[in-house]
PDB file of C-alpha atoms in Angstrom:
ATOM      1  CA  UNK A  27      33.386  48.164  -9.998  1.00 43.00           C
ATOM      2  CA  UNK A  28      33.808  51.614 -11.478  1.00 48.00           C
ATOM      3  CA  UNK A  29      33.944  52.029 -15.234  1.00 50.00           C
ATOM      4  CA  UNK A  30      37.148  52.999 -17.020  1.00 54.00           C
ATOM      5  CA  UNK A  31      37.306  56.014 -19.380  1.00 53.00           C
ATOM      6  CA  UNK A  32      35.854  55.138 -22.742  1.00 53.00           C
ATOM      7  CA  UNK A  33      33.706  52.223 -21.458  1.00 52.00           C
ATOM      8  CA  UNK A  34      29.977  52.420 -22.192  1.00 53.00           C
ATOM      9  CA  UNK A  35      28.548  53.438 -18.802  1.00 54.00           C
ATOM     10  CA  UNK A  36      25.707  50.902 -18.697  1.00 57.00           C
ATOM     11  CA  UNK A  37      27.170  47.777 -20.318  1.00 75.00           C
ATOM     12  CA  UNK A  38      28.395  45.425 -17.605  1.00 76.00           C
ATOM     13  CA  UNK A  39      29.538  42.998 -20.284  1.00 75.00           C
ATOM     14  CA  UNK A  40      32.387  45.402 -21.077  1.00 79.00           C
ATOM     15  CA  UNK A  41      33.552  45.472 -17.453  1.00 84.00           C
ATOM     16  CA  UNK A  42      32.623  42.099 -15.941  1.00 87.00           C
ATOM     17  CA  UNK A  43      34.403  38.894 -17.050  1.00 90.00           C
ATOM     18  CA  UNK A  44      32.284  36.248 -18.746  1.00 90.00           C
ATOM     19  CA  UNK A  45      31.115  33.157 -16.870  1.00 91.00           C
ATOM     20  CA  UNK A  46      33.734  30.934 -18.462  1.00 92.00           C
ATOM     21  CA  UNK A  47      36.538  33.098 -17.115  1.00 92.00           C
ATOM     22  CA  UNK A  48      34.975  33.238 -13.637  1.00 92.00           C
ATOM     23  CA  UNK A  49      34.538  29.450 -13.575  1.00 93.00           C
ATOM     24  CA  UNK A  50      38.209  29.062 -14.499  1.00 93.00           C
ATOM     25  CA  UNK A  51      39.241  31.379 -11.667  1.00 92.00           C
ATOM     26  CA  UNK A  52      37.184  29.329  -9.209  1.00 92.00           C
ATOM     27  CA  UNK A  53      38.868  26.155 -10.468  1.00 92.00           C
ATOM     28  CA  UNK A  54      42.310  27.720  -9.912  1.00 91.00           C
ATOM     29  CA  UNK A  55      41.272  28.562  -6.343  1.00 91.00           C
ATOM     30  CA  UNK A  56      40.153  24.967  -5.723  1.00 91.00           C
ATOM     31  CA  UNK A  57      43.172  23.217  -7.224  1.00 90.00           C
ATOM     32  CA  UNK A  58      46.026  25.700  -6.686  1.00 87.00           C
ATOM     33  CA  UNK A  59      47.174  24.720 -10.166  1.00 89.00           C
ATOM     34  CA  UNK A  60      46.465  26.360 -13.496  1.00 89.00           C
ATOM     35  CA  UNK A  61      47.010  23.048 -15.312  1.00 89.00           C
ATOM     36  CA  UNK A  62      44.474  21.126 -13.197  1.00 90.00           C
ATOM     37  CA  UNK A  63      42.021  24.009 -13.441  1.00 91.00           C
ATOM     38  CA  UNK A  64      42.400  23.983 -17.241  1.00 92.00           C
ATOM     39  CA  UNK A  65      41.649  20.242 -17.356  1.00 93.00           C
ATOM     40  CA  UNK A  66      38.556  20.688 -15.190  1.00 92.00           C
ATOM     41  CA  UNK A  67      37.010  23.286 -17.498  1.00 91.00           C
ATOM     42  CA  UNK A  68      38.089  21.445 -20.639  1.00 93.00           C
ATOM     43  CA  UNK A  69      40.709  23.747 -22.150  1.00 93.00           C
ATOM     44  CA  UNK A  70      44.493  23.652 -22.601  1.00 94.00           C
ATOM     45  CA  UNK A  71      46.878  25.192 -20.061  1.00 92.00           C
ATOM     46  CA  UNK A  72      48.087  27.879 -22.527  1.00 92.00           C
ATOM     47  CA  UNK A  73      44.459  28.798 -23.199  1.00 94.00           C
ATOM     48  CA  UNK A  74      43.812  28.994 -19.440  1.00 92.00           C
ATOM     49  CA  UNK A  75      46.845  31.228 -18.937  1.00 92.00           C
ATOM     50  CA  UNK A  76      45.674  33.494 -21.753  1.00 94.00           C
ATOM     51  CA  UNK A  77      42.180  33.724 -20.285  1.00 92.00           C
ATOM     52  CA  UNK A  78      43.504  34.637 -16.822  1.00 93.00           C
ATOM     53  CA  UNK A  79      45.754  37.337 -18.302  1.00 92.00           C
ATOM     54  CA  UNK A  80      42.849  38.712 -20.317  1.00 92.00           C
ATOM     55  CA  UNK A  81      40.712  38.850 -17.181  1.00 92.00           C
ATOM     56  CA  UNK A  82      43.482  40.638 -15.271  1.00 92.00           C
ATOM     57  CA  UNK A  83      43.743  43.247 -18.043  1.00 92.00           C
ATOM     58  CA  UNK A  84      39.986  43.705 -18.051  1.00 91.00           C
ATOM     59  CA  UNK A  85      39.795  44.211 -14.277  1.00 91.00           C
ATOM     60  CA  UNK A  86      43.067  46.111 -13.958  1.00 91.00           C
ATOM     61  CA  UNK A  87      44.382  43.964 -11.078  1.00 93.00           C
ATOM     62  CA  UNK A  88      46.605  40.878 -10.749  1.00 93.00           C
ATOM     63  CA  UNK A  89      44.622  37.798  -9.773  1.00 93.00           C
ATOM     64  CA  UNK A  90      47.071  34.877  -9.801  1.00 92.00           C
ATOM     65  CA  UNK A  91      50.726  34.525  -8.802  1.00 89.00           C
ATOM     66  CA  UNK A  92      52.342  31.810 -10.914  1.00 83.00           C
ATOM     67  CA  UNK A  93      55.386  29.854  -9.716  1.00 81.00           C
ATOM     68  CA  UNK A  94      57.003  26.439 -10.313  1.00 78.00           C
ATOM     69  CA  UNK A  95      55.164  25.205  -7.227  1.00 77.00           C
ATOM     70  CA  UNK A  96      51.731  26.133  -8.632  1.00 76.00           C
ATOM     71  CA  UNK A  97      49.352  29.048  -8.892  1.00 83.00           C
ATOM     72  CA  UNK A  98      48.242  31.095  -5.906  1.00 87.00           C
ATOM     73  CA  UNK A  99      45.559  33.755  -5.740  1.00 90.00           C
ATOM     74  CA  UNK A 100      46.696  37.270  -4.916  1.00 93.00           C
ATOM     75  CA  UNK A 101      44.856  39.199  -2.210  1.00 92.00           C
ATOM     76  CA  UNK A 102      42.837  40.878  -4.964  1.00 92.00           C
ATOM     77  CA  UNK A 103      42.305  37.442  -6.530  1.00 90.00           C
ATOM     78  CA  UNK A 104      40.808  36.127  -3.265  1.00 93.00           C
ATOM     79  CA  UNK A 105      38.299  38.989  -3.197  1.00 94.00           C
ATOM     80  CA  UNK A 106      37.414  38.605  -6.892  1.00 93.00           C
ATOM     81  CA  UNK A 107      37.030  34.835  -6.440  1.00 92.00           C
ATOM     82  CA  UNK A 108      34.537  35.388  -3.612  1.00 92.00           C
ATOM     83  CA  UNK A 109      32.507  37.731  -5.815  1.00 93.00           C
ATOM     84  CA  UNK A 110      32.844  35.331  -8.764  1.00 91.00           C
ATOM     85  CA  UNK A 111      31.419  32.496  -6.659  1.00 91.00           C
ATOM     86  CA  UNK A 112      28.267  34.494  -5.999  1.00 91.00           C
ATOM     87  CA  UNK A 113      27.905  35.338  -9.686  1.00 91.00           C
ATOM     88  CA  UNK A 114      28.330  31.706 -10.751  1.00 89.00           C
ATOM     89  CA  UNK A 115      25.835  30.539  -8.100  1.00 86.00           C
ATOM     90  CA  UNK A 116      23.336  33.109  -9.365  1.00 88.00           C
ATOM     91  CA  UNK A 117      23.963  31.928 -12.938  1.00 85.00           C
ATOM     92  CA  UNK A 118      23.332  28.328 -11.875  1.00 82.00           C
ATOM     93  CA  UNK A 119      20.023  29.403 -10.294  1.00 81.00           C
ATOM     94  CA  UNK A 120      19.169  31.310 -13.475  1.00 84.00           C
ATOM     95  CA  UNK A 121      19.950  28.229 -15.581  1.00 78.00           C
ATOM     96  CA  UNK A 122      17.846  25.979 -13.345  1.00 74.00           C
ATOM     97  CA  UNK A 123      14.933  28.386 -13.637  1.00 73.00           C
ATOM     98  CA  UNK A 124      15.194  28.523 -17.427  1.00 74.00           C
ATOM     99  CA  UNK A 125      15.372  24.725 -17.573  1.00 70.00           C
ATOM    100  CA  UNK A 126      12.187  24.566 -15.493  1.00 61.00           C
ATOM    101  CA  UNK A 127      10.454  27.050 -17.798  1.00 64.00           C
ATOM    102  CA  UNK A 128      11.548  25.073 -20.834  1.00 66.00           C
ATOM    103  CA  UNK A 129      10.317  21.873 -19.273  1.00 59.00           C
ATOM    104  CA  UNK A 130       6.939  23.437 -18.505  1.00 57.00           C
ATOM    105  CA  UNK A 131       6.691  24.775 -22.066  1.00 57.00           C
ATOM    106  CA  UNK A 132       7.647  21.427 -23.549  1.00 60.00           C
ATOM    107  CA  UNK A 133       5.114  19.541 -21.420  1.00 75.00           C
ATOM    108  CA  UNK A 134       2.145  20.939 -23.359  1.00 88.00           C
ATOM    109  CA  UNK A 135       1.175  22.047 -26.845  1.00 93.00           C
ATOM    110  CA  UNK A 136      -1.961  24.022 -27.653  1.00 94.00           C
ATOM    111  CA  UNK A 137      -3.045  23.675 -31.283  1.00 96.00           C
ATOM    112  CA  UNK A 138      -5.845  25.532 -33.050  1.00 96.00           C
ATOM    113  CA  UNK A 139      -6.890  24.312 -36.488  1.00 96.00           C
ATOM    114  CA  UNK A 140      -9.570  24.949 -39.052  1.00 92.00           C
ATOM    115  CA  UNK A 141     -12.083  22.165 -39.538  1.00 88.00           C
ATOM    116  CA  UNK A 142     -10.704  20.298 -42.539  1.00 88.00           C
ATOM    117  CA  UNK A 143      -7.160  20.180 -41.180  1.00 93.00           C
ATOM    118  CA  UNK A 144      -8.363  19.278 -37.680  1.00 92.00           C
ATOM    119  CA  UNK A 145     -10.461  16.371 -38.933  1.00 90.00           C
ATOM    120  CA  UNK A 146      -8.435  14.946 -41.801  1.00 90.00           C
ATOM    121  CA  UNK A 147      -4.749  15.869 -41.395  1.00 92.00           C
ATOM    122  CA  UNK A 148      -3.917  16.656 -37.787  1.00 93.00           C
ATOM    123  CA  UNK A 149      -4.716  13.215 -36.345  1.00 93.00           C
ATOM    124  CA  UNK A 150      -1.874  11.652 -38.335  1.00 92.00           C
ATOM    125  CA  UNK A 151       0.514  14.469 -37.501  1.00 94.00           C
ATOM    126  CA  UNK A 152      -0.316  14.273 -33.784  1.00 93.00           C
ATOM    127  CA  UNK A 153       0.180  10.508 -33.696  1.00 93.00           C
ATOM    128  CA  UNK A 154       3.646  11.024 -35.186  1.00 93.00           C
ATOM    129  CA  UNK A 155       4.358  13.788 -32.649  1.00 93.00           C
ATOM    130  CA  UNK A 156       3.361  11.519 -29.778  1.00 91.00           C
ATOM    131  CA  UNK A 157       5.919   8.961 -30.943  1.00 92.00           C
ATOM    132  CA  UNK A 158       8.610  11.647 -30.702  1.00 90.00           C
ATOM    133  CA  UNK A 159       7.316  13.427 -27.592  1.00 88.00           C
ATOM    134  CA  UNK A 160       5.299  10.962 -25.504  1.00 90.00           C
ATOM    135  CA  UNK A 161       5.326  13.260 -22.452  1.00 86.00           C
ATOM    136  CA  UNK A 162       3.839  16.284 -24.231  1.00 90.00           C
ATOM    137  CA  UNK A 163       0.132  16.828 -23.578  1.00 90.00           C
ATOM    138  CA  UNK A 164      -1.611  18.178 -26.681  1.00 92.00           C
ATOM    139  CA  UNK A 165      -4.890  20.069 -26.719  1.00 92.00           C
ATOM    140  CA  UNK A 166      -6.702  20.815 -29.977  1.00 94.00           C
ATOM    141  CA  UNK A 167      -9.284  23.518 -30.608  1.00 94.00           C
ATOM    142  CA  UNK A 168     -11.131  23.336 -33.926  1.00 93.00           C
ATOM    143  CA  UNK A 169     -12.875  26.279 -35.563  1.00 91.00           C
ATOM    144  CA  UNK A 170     -12.859  28.285 -38.747  1.00 89.00           C
ATOM    145  CA  UNK A 171      -9.720  30.049 -39.973  1.00 90.00           C
ATOM    146  CA  UNK A 172     -10.754  33.391 -38.463  1.00 90.00           C
ATOM    147  CA  UNK A 173     -11.229  31.778 -35.043  1.00 92.00           C
ATOM    148  CA  UNK A 174      -7.798  30.135 -35.291  1.00 95.00           C
ATOM    149  CA  UNK A 175      -6.173  33.515 -35.913  1.00 94.00           C
ATOM    150  CA  UNK A 176      -8.030  35.045 -32.960  1.00 95.00           C
ATOM    151  CA  UNK A 177      -6.833  32.302 -30.599  1.00 95.00           C
ATOM    152  CA  UNK A 178      -3.219  32.701 -31.677  1.00 96.00           C
ATOM    153  CA  UNK A 179      -3.293  36.480 -31.307  1.00 95.00           C
ATOM    154  CA  UNK A 180      -4.918  36.139 -27.869  1.00 95.00           C
ATOM    155  CA  UNK A 181      -2.151  33.776 -26.699  1.00 93.00           C
ATOM    156  CA  UNK A 182      -4.586  30.866 -26.391  1.00 94.00           C
ATOM    157  CA  UNK A 183      -2.712  28.602 -28.846  1.00 95.00           C
ATOM    158  CA  UNK A 184       0.944  27.900 -29.634  1.00 94.00           C
ATOM    159  CA  UNK A 185       0.483  26.848 -33.260  1.00 96.00           C
ATOM    160  CA  UNK A 186      -2.386  27.129 -35.706  1.00 96.00           C
ATOM    161  CA  UNK A 187      -3.444  25.714 -39.066  1.00 96.00           C
ATOM    162  CA  UNK A 188      -5.655  27.596 -41.534  1.00 94.00           C
ATOM    163  CA  UNK A 189      -7.098  27.071 -45.001  1.00 88.00           C
ATOM    164  CA  UNK A 190      -7.677  30.603 -46.262  1.00 79.00           C
ATOM    165  CA  UNK A 191      -6.186  32.550 -49.147  1.00 83.00           C
ATOM    166  CA  UNK A 192      -3.382  34.222 -47.190  1.00 85.00           C
ATOM    167  CA  UNK A 193      -1.698  34.420 -43.803  1.00 90.00           C
ATOM    168  CA  UNK A 194      -4.024  36.327 -41.432  1.00 89.00           C
ATOM    169  CA  UNK A 195      -2.836  39.752 -40.258  1.00 91.00           C
ATOM    170  CA  UNK A 196      -0.529  39.616 -37.252  1.00 94.00           C
ATOM    171  CA  UNK A 197       0.668  36.102 -38.017  1.00 96.00           C
ATOM    172  CA  UNK A 198       3.540  34.463 -39.857  1.00 95.00           C
ATOM    173  CA  UNK A 199       3.078  31.175 -41.652  1.00 94.00           C
ATOM    174  CA  UNK A 200       4.344  28.421 -43.892  1.00 93.00           C
ATOM    175  CA  UNK A 201       2.516  26.312 -46.480  1.00 93.00           C
ATOM    176  CA  UNK A 202       2.382  22.686 -45.287  1.00 92.00           C
ATOM    177  CA  UNK A 203      -0.009  21.118 -47.823  1.00 90.00           C
ATOM    178  CA  UNK A 204      -2.364  21.830 -50.715  1.00 90.00           C
ATOM    179  CA  UNK A 205      -6.051  21.101 -51.116  1.00 91.00           C
ATOM    180  CA  UNK A 206      -8.740  21.287 -53.792  1.00 93.00           C
ATOM    181  CA  UNK A 207     -12.382  22.154 -53.345  1.00 94.00           C
ATOM    182  CA  UNK A 208     -14.974  19.898 -54.934  1.00 95.00           C
ATOM    183  CA  UNK A 209     -18.515  20.720 -55.977  1.00 96.00           C
ATOM    184  CA  UNK A 210     -20.618  17.765 -54.812  1.00 97.00           C
ATOM    185  CA  UNK A 211     -24.264  16.756 -54.931  1.00 97.00           C
ATOM    186  CA  UNK A 212     -26.433  13.826 -54.017  1.00 97.00           C
ATOM    187  CA  UNK A 213     -26.755  11.286 -56.890  1.00 96.00           C
ATOM    188  CA  UNK A 214     -30.387  12.355 -57.378  1.00 95.00           C
ATOM    189  CA  UNK A 215     -29.524  15.993 -58.132  1.00 95.00           C
ATOM    190  CA  UNK A 216     -29.734  17.064 -61.825  1.00 94.00           C
ATOM    191  CA  UNK A 217     -26.091  18.159 -61.791  1.00 95.00           C
ATOM    192  CA  UNK A 218     -25.054  14.559 -61.054  1.00 94.00           C
ATOM    193  CA  UNK A 219     -26.526  13.408 -64.390  1.00 90.00           C
ATOM    194  CA  UNK A 220     -25.747  16.277 -66.718  1.00 87.00           C
ATOM    195  CA  UNK A 221     -23.342  15.661 -69.569  1.00 85.00           C
ATOM    196  CA  UNK A 222     -21.366  18.906 -69.381  1.00 92.00           C
ATOM    197  CA  UNK A 223     -19.417  20.692 -66.649  1.00 95.00           C
ATOM    198  CA  UNK A 224     -20.857  23.529 -64.605  1.00 95.00           C
ATOM    199  CA  UNK A 225     -19.384  26.887 -65.604  1.00 94.00           C
ATOM    200  CA  UNK A 226     -18.333  29.511 -63.032  1.00 95.00           C
ATOM    201  CA  UNK A 227     -21.224  31.871 -63.711  1.00 95.00           C
ATOM    202  CA  UNK A 228     -23.770  29.092 -63.165  1.00 95.00           C
ATOM    203  CA  UNK A 229     -22.017  27.987 -60.002  1.00 96.00           C
ATOM    204  CA  UNK A 230     -22.004  31.558 -58.693  1.00 96.00           C
ATOM    205  CA  UNK A 231     -25.706  32.043 -59.470  1.00 96.00           C
ATOM    206  CA  UNK A 232     -26.817  28.787 -57.821  1.00 96.00           C
ATOM    207  CA  UNK A 233     -27.803  28.783 -54.127  1.00 96.00           C
ATOM    208  CA  UNK A 234     -25.357  26.397 -52.454  1.00 96.00           C
ATOM    209  CA  UNK A 235     -24.927  24.670 -49.128  1.00 96.00           C
ATOM    210  CA  UNK A 236     -21.932  26.528 -47.728  1.00 94.00           C
ATOM    211  CA  UNK A 237     -19.677  26.924 -44.719  1.00 91.00           C
ATOM    212  CA  UNK A 238     -20.035  30.148 -42.747  1.00 90.00           C
ATOM    213  CA  UNK A 239     -18.144  33.350 -43.500  1.00 88.00           C
ATOM    214  CA  UNK A 240     -14.694  33.246 -41.916  1.00 85.00           C
ATOM    215  CA  UNK A 241     -14.059  29.663 -42.966  1.00 88.00           C
ATOM    216  CA  UNK A 242     -11.164  28.972 -45.328  1.00 86.00           C
ATOM    217  CA  UNK A 243     -13.468  27.153 -47.745  1.00 89.00           C
ATOM    218  CA  UNK A 244     -15.794  30.133 -47.974  1.00 91.00           C
ATOM    219  CA  UNK A 245     -12.904  32.587 -48.454  1.00 90.00           C
ATOM    220  CA  UNK A 246     -11.512  30.616 -51.392  1.00 91.00           C
ATOM    221  CA  UNK A 247     -14.923  30.221 -53.033  1.00 93.00           C
ATOM    222  CA  UNK A 248     -15.807  33.898 -52.554  1.00 93.00           C
ATOM    223  CA  UNK A 249     -12.535  34.955 -54.195  1.00 92.00           C
ATOM    224  CA  UNK A 250     -12.782  32.439 -57.056  1.00 93.00           C
ATOM    225  CA  UNK A 251     -16.267  33.549 -58.056  1.00 94.00           C
ATOM    226  CA  UNK A 252     -15.937  37.291 -57.402  1.00 94.00           C
ATOM    227  CA  UNK A 253     -15.405  38.044 -61.102  1.00 93.00           C
ATOM    228  CA  UNK A 254     -18.474  35.992 -62.058  1.00 94.00           C
ATOM    229  CA  UNK A 255     -20.974  38.033 -60.086  1.00 92.00           C
ATOM    230  CA  UNK A 256     -20.167  36.671 -56.643  1.00 93.00           C
ATOM    231  CA  UNK A 257     -21.919  33.959 -54.719  1.00 93.00           C
ATOM    232  CA  UNK A 258     -25.695  33.819 -54.693  1.00 94.00           C
ATOM    233  CA  UNK A 259     -27.424  33.886 -51.316  1.00 94.00           C
ATOM    234  CA  UNK A 260     -26.633  30.505 -49.716  1.00 94.00           C
ATOM    235  CA  UNK A 261     -29.252  27.812 -49.656  1.00 95.00           C
ATOM    236  CA  UNK A 262     -27.902  26.860 -46.237  1.00 95.00           C
ATOM    237  CA  UNK A 263     -25.003  28.339 -44.272  1.00 94.00           C
ATOM    238  CA  UNK A 264     -23.583  25.854 -41.767  1.00 94.00           C
ATOM    239  CA  UNK A 265     -20.779  26.022 -39.211  1.00 88.00           C
ATOM    240  CA  UNK A 266     -19.153  22.634 -39.741  1.00 89.00           C
ATOM    241  CA  UNK A 267     -17.945  20.449 -42.588  1.00 90.00           C
ATOM    242  CA  UNK A 268     -19.916  17.509 -41.198  1.00 92.00           C
ATOM    243  CA  UNK A 269     -23.158  19.503 -41.310  1.00 94.00           C
ATOM    244  CA  UNK A 270     -22.519  20.633 -44.903  1.00 95.00           C
ATOM    245  CA  UNK A 271     -21.842  17.031 -45.963  1.00 94.00           C
ATOM    246  CA  UNK A 272     -24.996  15.776 -44.262  1.00 96.00           C
ATOM    247  CA  UNK A 273     -27.089  18.416 -46.030  1.00 96.00           C
ATOM    248  CA  UNK A 274     -25.586  17.526 -49.405  1.00 96.00           C
ATOM    249  CA  UNK A 275     -26.093  13.778 -48.872  1.00 96.00           C
ATOM    250  CA  UNK A 276     -29.737  14.425 -48.006  1.00 95.00           C
ATOM    251  CA  UNK A 277     -30.144  16.190 -51.395  1.00 95.00           C
ATOM    252  CA  UNK A 278     -30.650  19.657 -49.901  1.00 95.00           C
ATOM    253  CA  UNK A 279     -28.545  21.078 -52.739  1.00 95.00           C
ATOM    254  CA  UNK A 280     -25.025  21.292 -54.184  1.00 97.00           C
ATOM    255  CA  UNK A 281     -22.183  21.912 -51.736  1.00 97.00           C
ATOM    256  CA  UNK A 282     -18.541  22.948 -52.014  1.00 95.00           C
ATOM    257  CA  UNK A 283     -16.125  21.115 -49.722  1.00 94.00           C
ATOM    258  CA  UNK A 284     -12.528  19.987 -49.493  1.00 93.00           C
ATOM    259  CA  UNK A 285     -11.729  16.825 -51.441  1.00 93.00           C
ATOM    260  CA  UNK A 286     -10.181  15.542 -48.210  1.00 91.00           C
ATOM    261  CA  UNK A 287     -13.546  15.886 -46.465  1.00 92.00           C
ATOM    262  CA  UNK A 288     -15.657  14.101 -49.076  1.00 95.00           C
ATOM    263  CA  UNK A 289     -13.315  11.303 -50.177  1.00 94.00           C
ATOM    264  CA  UNK A 290     -15.279   8.621 -48.312  1.00 94.00           C
ATOM    265  CA  UNK A 291     -18.675   9.860 -49.533  1.00 96.00           C
ATOM    266  CA  UNK A 292     -17.447   9.991 -53.141  1.00 96.00           C
ATOM    267  CA  UNK A 293     -16.037   6.470 -52.900  1.00 96.00           C
ATOM    268  CA  UNK A 294     -19.349   5.126 -51.560  1.00 96.00           C
ATOM    269  CA  UNK A 295     -21.365   7.141 -54.122  1.00 96.00           C
ATOM    270  CA  UNK A 296     -23.346   8.916 -51.452  1.00 96.00           C
ATOM    271  CA  UNK A 297     -22.077  12.069 -53.122  1.00 97.00           C
ATOM    272  CA  UNK A 298     -21.090  12.759 -56.717  1.00 96.00           C
ATOM    273  CA  UNK A 299     -18.360  15.181 -57.798  1.00 96.00           C
ATOM    274  CA  UNK A 300     -19.587  17.701 -60.367  1.00 96.00           C
ATOM    275  CA  UNK A 301     -16.992  18.880 -62.925  1.00 95.00           C
ATOM    276  CA  UNK A 302     -16.456  22.648 -62.969  1.00 94.00           C
ATOM    277  CA  UNK A 303     -14.521  24.325 -65.786  1.00 93.00           C
ATOM    278  CA  UNK A 304     -13.099  27.820 -65.947  1.00 92.00           C
ATOM    279  CA  UNK A 305     -12.311  28.447 -62.286  1.00 92.00           C
ATOM    280  CA  UNK A 306      -9.496  27.282 -60.006  1.00 88.00           C
ATOM    281  CA  UNK A 307     -10.742  25.881 -56.718  1.00 91.00           C
ATOM    282  CA  UNK A 308      -7.380  25.174 -55.100  1.00 89.00           C
ATOM    283  CA  UNK A 309      -5.916  26.430 -51.855  1.00 89.00           C
ATOM    284  CA  UNK A 310      -2.838  26.294 -49.674  1.00 90.00           C
ATOM    285  CA  UNK A 311      -3.008  24.853 -46.173  1.00 93.00           C
ATOM    286  CA  UNK A 312      -0.777  26.785 -43.770  1.00 94.00           C
ATOM    287  CA  UNK A 313       0.732  26.497 -40.346  1.00 96.00           C
ATOM    288  CA  UNK A 314       0.578  29.896 -38.628  1.00 96.00           C
ATOM    289  CA  UNK A 315       1.987  31.499 -35.488  1.00 96.00           C
ATOM    290  CA  UNK A 316       2.219  35.050 -34.056  1.00 95.00           C
ATOM    291  CA  UNK A 317       4.544  37.333 -36.015  1.00 94.00           C
ATOM    292  CA  UNK A 318       8.103  37.029 -34.727  1.00 91.00           C
ATOM    293  CA  UNK A 319      10.382  34.080 -33.957  1.00 89.00           C
ATOM    294  CA  UNK A 320       9.523  30.706 -35.455  1.00 91.00           C
ATOM    295  CA  UNK A 321       7.912  28.181 -33.109  1.00 91.00           C
ATOM    296  CA  UNK A 322      10.098  26.337 -30.619  1.00 89.00           C
ATOM    297  CA  UNK A 323       9.736  23.151 -28.588  1.00 88.00           C
ATOM    298  CA  UNK A 324       6.779  20.867 -29.412  1.00 91.00           C
ATOM    299  CA  UNK A 325       5.301  23.424 -31.840  1.00 93.00           C
ATOM    300  CA  UNK A 326       8.535  23.390 -33.846  1.00 92.00           C
ATOM    301  CA  UNK A 327       8.519  19.582 -33.899  1.00 93.00           C
ATOM    302  CA  UNK A 328       4.902  19.430 -35.064  1.00 94.00           C
ATOM    303  CA  UNK A 329       5.661  21.926 -37.819  1.00 93.00           C
ATOM    304  CA  UNK A 330       8.575  19.743 -38.952  1.00 93.00           C
ATOM    305  CA  UNK A 331       6.312  16.682 -39.017  1.00 92.00           C
ATOM    306  CA  UNK A 332       3.774  18.397 -41.291  1.00 91.00           C
ATOM    307  CA  UNK A 333       6.545  18.834 -43.850  1.00 78.00           C
ATOM    308  CA  UNK A 334       7.804  15.281 -43.420  1.00 60.00           C
ATOM    309  CA  UNK A 335       4.244  13.926 -43.847  1.00 56.00           C
ATOM    310  CA  UNK A 336       2.650  16.298 -46.402  1.00 48.00           C
ATOM    311  CA  UNK A 337      -0.873  15.925 -47.680  1.00 52.00           C
ATOM    312  CA  UNK A 338      -2.683  17.241 -50.695  1.00 44.00           C
TER     313      UNK A 338
END
């Protein structure tokens, strides 16, 4: 169809009737009655008449002859109906394809999470998600917060969880829980028996068993002690929470870990929490995703569950 004066030259939406109007025209062709066509598409007869008139004005041709005996397509209406049928069939194919894409998206969820969240929070969230979406296959990749950000930015994960100070560059996020870091030692360590808290300067100057750079735990500790001279060279630098705990339990030296990670060891007295005054060792736990629209499908549902079942 040629454009009319004043129409934007490239916007078909200004010149082509919408799908609802085309479906109504097809119904009129099938039934030979505007009233029956209106009932089929779920609108009133006056609304159907108004929509047909609007379409005729838009196209600049008469489409339907109305009489007491019913509604009959004009010659132009027959041609337009044939073209409309092709458009509606193409729209149905488009819709089927989108439904298939949505189904494929909703059949899997790729999650990347930093160690503490992966080990101590995500299992409960994923069990709840399975109850809501039993047909969604979930894969989980655990690593430090920097690795989580890299996987999201590379398109290798749909939703991530990190423990650092802020949302990594290139990502959007939402706080889903809070956590505190604890200074812990084996019961035989002198700090376990001292009668006064450790101050920040002493903590900063003491070689500690630490997570590697890039972990959320390390980021928070680095920032908290920056004004007290910064962290001393680590006694040990390990790539997992489990390894740091094992080193602390074996009396290698003091460690700093999430309270979530050491709750069992503190309860059994395999580790002792050392009071620290004068520094805030608290952090936000965040869900993160690539900058842009909020997550959809299973990722959206998992995000909602983290807020319904908060921790920390």
